[in-house]
PDB file of C-alpha atoms in Angstrom:
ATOM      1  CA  UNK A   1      13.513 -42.101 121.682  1.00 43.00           C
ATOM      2  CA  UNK A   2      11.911 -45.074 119.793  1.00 46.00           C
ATOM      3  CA  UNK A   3       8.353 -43.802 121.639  1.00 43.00           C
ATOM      4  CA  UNK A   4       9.101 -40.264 120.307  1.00 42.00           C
ATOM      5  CA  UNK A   5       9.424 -41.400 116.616  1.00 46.00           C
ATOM      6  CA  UNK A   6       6.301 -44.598 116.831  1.00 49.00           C
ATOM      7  CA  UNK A   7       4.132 -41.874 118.348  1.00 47.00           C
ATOM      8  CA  UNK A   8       4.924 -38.940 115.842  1.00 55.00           C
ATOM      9  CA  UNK A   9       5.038 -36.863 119.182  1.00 57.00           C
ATOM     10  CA  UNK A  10       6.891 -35.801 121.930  1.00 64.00           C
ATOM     11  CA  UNK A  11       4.131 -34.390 123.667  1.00 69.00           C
ATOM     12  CA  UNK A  12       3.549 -36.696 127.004  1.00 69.00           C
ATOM     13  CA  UNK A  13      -0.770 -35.880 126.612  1.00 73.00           C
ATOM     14  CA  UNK A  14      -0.662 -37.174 123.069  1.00 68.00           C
ATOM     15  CA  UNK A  15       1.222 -40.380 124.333  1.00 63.00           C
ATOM     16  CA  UNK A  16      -1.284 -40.847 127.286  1.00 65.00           C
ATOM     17  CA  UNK A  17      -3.998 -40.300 124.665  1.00 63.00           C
ATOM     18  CA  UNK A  18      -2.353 -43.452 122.765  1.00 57.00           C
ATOM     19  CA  UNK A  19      -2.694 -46.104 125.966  1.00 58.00           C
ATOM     20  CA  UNK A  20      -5.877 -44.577 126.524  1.00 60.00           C
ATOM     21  CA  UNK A  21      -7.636 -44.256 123.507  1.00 56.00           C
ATOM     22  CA  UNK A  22      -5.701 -46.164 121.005  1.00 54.00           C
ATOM     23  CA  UNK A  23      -3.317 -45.220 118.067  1.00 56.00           C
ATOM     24  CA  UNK A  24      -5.862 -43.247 115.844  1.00 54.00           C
ATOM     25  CA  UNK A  25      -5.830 -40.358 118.293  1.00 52.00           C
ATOM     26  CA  UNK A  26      -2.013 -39.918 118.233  1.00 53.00           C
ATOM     27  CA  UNK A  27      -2.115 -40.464 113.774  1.00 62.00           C
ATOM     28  CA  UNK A  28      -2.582 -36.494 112.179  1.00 70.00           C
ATOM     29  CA  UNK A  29      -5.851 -36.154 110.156  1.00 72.00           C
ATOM     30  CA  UNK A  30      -3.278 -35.333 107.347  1.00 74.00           C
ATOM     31  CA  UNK A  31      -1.914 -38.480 107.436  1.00 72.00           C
ATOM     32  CA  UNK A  32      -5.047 -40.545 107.822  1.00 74.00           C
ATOM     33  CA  UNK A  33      -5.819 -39.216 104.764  1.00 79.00           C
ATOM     34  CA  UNK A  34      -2.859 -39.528 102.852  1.00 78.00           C
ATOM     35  CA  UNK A  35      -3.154 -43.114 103.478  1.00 78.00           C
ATOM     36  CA  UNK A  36      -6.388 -43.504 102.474  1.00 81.00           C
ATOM     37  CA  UNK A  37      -5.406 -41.405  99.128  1.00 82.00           C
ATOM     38  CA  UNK A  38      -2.702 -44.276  98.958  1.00 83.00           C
ATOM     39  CA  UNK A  39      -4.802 -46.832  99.489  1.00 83.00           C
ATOM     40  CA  UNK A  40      -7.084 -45.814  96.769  1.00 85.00           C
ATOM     41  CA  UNK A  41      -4.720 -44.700  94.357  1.00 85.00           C
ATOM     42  CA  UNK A  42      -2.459 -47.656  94.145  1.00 85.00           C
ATOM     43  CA  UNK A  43      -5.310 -50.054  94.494  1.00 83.00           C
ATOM     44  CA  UNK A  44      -6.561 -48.730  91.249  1.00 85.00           C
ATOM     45  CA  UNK A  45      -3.482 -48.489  89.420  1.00 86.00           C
ATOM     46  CA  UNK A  46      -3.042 -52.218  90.462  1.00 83.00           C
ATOM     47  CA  UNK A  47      -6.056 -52.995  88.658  1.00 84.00           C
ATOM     48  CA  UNK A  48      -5.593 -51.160  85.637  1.00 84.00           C
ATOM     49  CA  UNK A  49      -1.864 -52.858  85.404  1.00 82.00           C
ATOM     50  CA  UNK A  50      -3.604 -56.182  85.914  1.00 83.00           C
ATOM     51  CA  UNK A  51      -4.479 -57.212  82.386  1.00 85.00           C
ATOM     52  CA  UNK A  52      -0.768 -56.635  81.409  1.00 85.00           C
ATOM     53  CA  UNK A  53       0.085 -59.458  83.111  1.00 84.00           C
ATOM     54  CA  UNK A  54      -2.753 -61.691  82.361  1.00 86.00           C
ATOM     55  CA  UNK A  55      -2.189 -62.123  78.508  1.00 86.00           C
ATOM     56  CA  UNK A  56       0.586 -61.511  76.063  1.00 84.00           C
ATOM     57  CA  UNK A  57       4.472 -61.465  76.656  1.00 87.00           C
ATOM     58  CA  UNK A  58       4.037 -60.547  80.797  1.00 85.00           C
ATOM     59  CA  UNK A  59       2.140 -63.742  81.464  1.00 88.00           C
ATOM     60  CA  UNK A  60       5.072 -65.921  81.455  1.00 86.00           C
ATOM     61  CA  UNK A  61       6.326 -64.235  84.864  1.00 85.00           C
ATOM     62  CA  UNK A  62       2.576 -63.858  85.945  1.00 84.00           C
ATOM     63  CA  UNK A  63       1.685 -67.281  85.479  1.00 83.00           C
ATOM     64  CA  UNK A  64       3.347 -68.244  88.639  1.00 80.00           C
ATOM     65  CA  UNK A  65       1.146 -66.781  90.868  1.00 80.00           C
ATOM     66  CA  UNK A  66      -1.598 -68.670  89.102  1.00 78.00           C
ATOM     67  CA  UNK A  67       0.153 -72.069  89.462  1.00 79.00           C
ATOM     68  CA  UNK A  68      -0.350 -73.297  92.840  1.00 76.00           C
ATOM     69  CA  UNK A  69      -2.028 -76.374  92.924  1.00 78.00           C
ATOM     70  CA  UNK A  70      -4.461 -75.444  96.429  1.00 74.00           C
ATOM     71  CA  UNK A  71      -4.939 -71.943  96.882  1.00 68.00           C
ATOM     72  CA  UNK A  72      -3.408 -70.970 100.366  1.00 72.00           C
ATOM     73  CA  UNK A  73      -2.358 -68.136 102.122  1.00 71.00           C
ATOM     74  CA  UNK A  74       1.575 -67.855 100.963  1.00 75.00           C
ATOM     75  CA  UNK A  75       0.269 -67.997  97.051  1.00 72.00           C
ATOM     76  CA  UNK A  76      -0.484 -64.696  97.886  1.00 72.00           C
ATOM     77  CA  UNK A  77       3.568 -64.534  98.280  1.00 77.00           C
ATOM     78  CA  UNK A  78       4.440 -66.269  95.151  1.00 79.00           C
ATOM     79  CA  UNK A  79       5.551 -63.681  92.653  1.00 81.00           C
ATOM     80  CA  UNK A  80       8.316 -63.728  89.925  1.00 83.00           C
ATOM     81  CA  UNK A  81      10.426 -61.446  90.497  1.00 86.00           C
ATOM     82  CA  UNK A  82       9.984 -59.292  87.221  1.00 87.00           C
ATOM     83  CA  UNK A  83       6.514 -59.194  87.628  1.00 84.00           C
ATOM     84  CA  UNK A  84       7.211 -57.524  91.310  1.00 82.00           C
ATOM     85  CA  UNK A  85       9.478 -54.966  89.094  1.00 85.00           C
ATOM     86  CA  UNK A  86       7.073 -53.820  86.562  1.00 85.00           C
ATOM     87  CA  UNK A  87       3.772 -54.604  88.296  1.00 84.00           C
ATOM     88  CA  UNK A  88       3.860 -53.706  92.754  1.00 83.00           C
ATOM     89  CA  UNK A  89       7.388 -52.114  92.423  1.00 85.00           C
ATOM     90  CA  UNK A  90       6.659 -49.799  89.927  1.00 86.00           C
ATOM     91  CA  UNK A  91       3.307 -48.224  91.227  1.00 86.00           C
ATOM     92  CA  UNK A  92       5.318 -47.613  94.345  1.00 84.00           C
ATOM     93  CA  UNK A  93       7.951 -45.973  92.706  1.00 85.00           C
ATOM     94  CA  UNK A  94       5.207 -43.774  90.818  1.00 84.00           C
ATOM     95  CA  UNK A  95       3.414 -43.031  93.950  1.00 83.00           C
ATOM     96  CA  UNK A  96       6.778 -41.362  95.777  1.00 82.00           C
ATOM     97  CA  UNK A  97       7.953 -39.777  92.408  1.00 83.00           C
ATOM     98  CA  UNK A  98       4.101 -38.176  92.651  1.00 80.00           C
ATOM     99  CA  UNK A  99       4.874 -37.049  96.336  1.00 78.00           C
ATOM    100  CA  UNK A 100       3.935 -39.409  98.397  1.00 79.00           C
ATOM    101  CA  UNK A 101       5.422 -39.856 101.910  1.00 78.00           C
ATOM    102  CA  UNK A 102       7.643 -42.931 102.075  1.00 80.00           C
ATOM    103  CA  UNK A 103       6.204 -42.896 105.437  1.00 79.00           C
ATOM    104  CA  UNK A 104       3.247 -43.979 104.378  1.00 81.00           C
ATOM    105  CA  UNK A 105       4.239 -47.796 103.296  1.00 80.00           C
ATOM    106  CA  UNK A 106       5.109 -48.116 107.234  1.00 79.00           C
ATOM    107  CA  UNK A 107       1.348 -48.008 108.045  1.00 77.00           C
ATOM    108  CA  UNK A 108       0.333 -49.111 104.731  1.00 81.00           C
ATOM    109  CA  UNK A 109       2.454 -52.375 103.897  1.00 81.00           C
ATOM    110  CA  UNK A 110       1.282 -54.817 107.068  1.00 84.00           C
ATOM    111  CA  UNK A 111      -2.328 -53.778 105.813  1.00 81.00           C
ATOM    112  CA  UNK A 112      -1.478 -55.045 102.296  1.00 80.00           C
ATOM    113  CA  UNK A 113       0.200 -58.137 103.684  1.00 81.00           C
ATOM    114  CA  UNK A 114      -2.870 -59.116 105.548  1.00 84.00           C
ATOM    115  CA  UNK A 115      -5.471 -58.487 103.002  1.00 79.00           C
ATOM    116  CA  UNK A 116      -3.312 -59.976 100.428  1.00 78.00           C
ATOM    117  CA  UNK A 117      -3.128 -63.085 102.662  1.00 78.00           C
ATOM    118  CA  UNK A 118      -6.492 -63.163 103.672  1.00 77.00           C
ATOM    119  CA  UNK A 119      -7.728 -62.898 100.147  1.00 73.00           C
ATOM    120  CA  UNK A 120      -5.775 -65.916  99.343  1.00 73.00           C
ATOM    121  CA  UNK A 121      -6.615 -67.974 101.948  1.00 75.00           C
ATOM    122  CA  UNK A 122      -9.143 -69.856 100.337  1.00 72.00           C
ATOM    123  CA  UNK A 123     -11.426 -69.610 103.485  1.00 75.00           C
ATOM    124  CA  UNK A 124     -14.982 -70.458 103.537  1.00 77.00           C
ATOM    125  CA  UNK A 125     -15.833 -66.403 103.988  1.00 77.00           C
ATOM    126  CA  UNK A 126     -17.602 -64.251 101.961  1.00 76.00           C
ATOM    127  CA  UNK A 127     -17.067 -60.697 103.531  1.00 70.00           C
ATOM    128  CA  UNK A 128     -20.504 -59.663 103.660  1.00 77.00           C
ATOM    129  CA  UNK A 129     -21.170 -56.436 101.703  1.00 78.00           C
ATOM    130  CA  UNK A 130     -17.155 -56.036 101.046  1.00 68.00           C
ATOM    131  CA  UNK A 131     -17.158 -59.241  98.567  1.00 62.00           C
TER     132      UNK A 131
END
């Protein structure tokens, strides 16, 4: 059963196709793009929310992301938890209230965590193009 629901298919070709082709051939078009819709979406309304939190009365509870004395990989972990509430919280909430497939933060949310951590990582990398 746990194959059935990881695959999103009962269908014994389209769980061949995963071991031989990897996971992208058993994920629907739809839902590629609905993630990349996410993606997108949230990303931008993260950005927009950012300047809340970087002046005025939300700083306090920002600030604490901005204190670590090295920047490492778990200050990209180091929230208060009102700024969670009003800032990553509520976008989320926005984005199911607008339709979106709670599915979606299944695929989604280990992305996040990676990029969030790799961003913080204060490695010597510059990303190329993606800087």
């Amino acid at each position: 059963m746990p194959d059935i629901w990881i695959f999103i298919s009962s269908d014994g070709e389209k769980i061949d196709d995963f071991y031989l082709h990897g996971h992208w051939a058993a994920v629907p078009p739809a839902a590629m793009a609905a993630g990349r819709r996410y993606v997108v979406a949230t990303d931008f309304a993260l950005i927009l929310d950012s300047p809340r939190f970087h002046r005025g009365s939300l700083w306090k509870y920002h600030a604490m992301h901005h204190a670590s004395q090295d920047l490492e990989w778990i200050s990209a972990a180091r929230f208060h938890p009102v700024n969670i509430v009003l800032g990553t919280a509520a976008v989320d909430v926005v984005a199911l209230l607008c339709g979106v497939s709670p599915d979606i933060f299944l695929v989604v949310g280990p992305f996040d965590i990676i990029t969030s951590c790799l961003v913080h990582a204060n490695l010597n990398w510059t990303f190329g193009p993606l800087r």
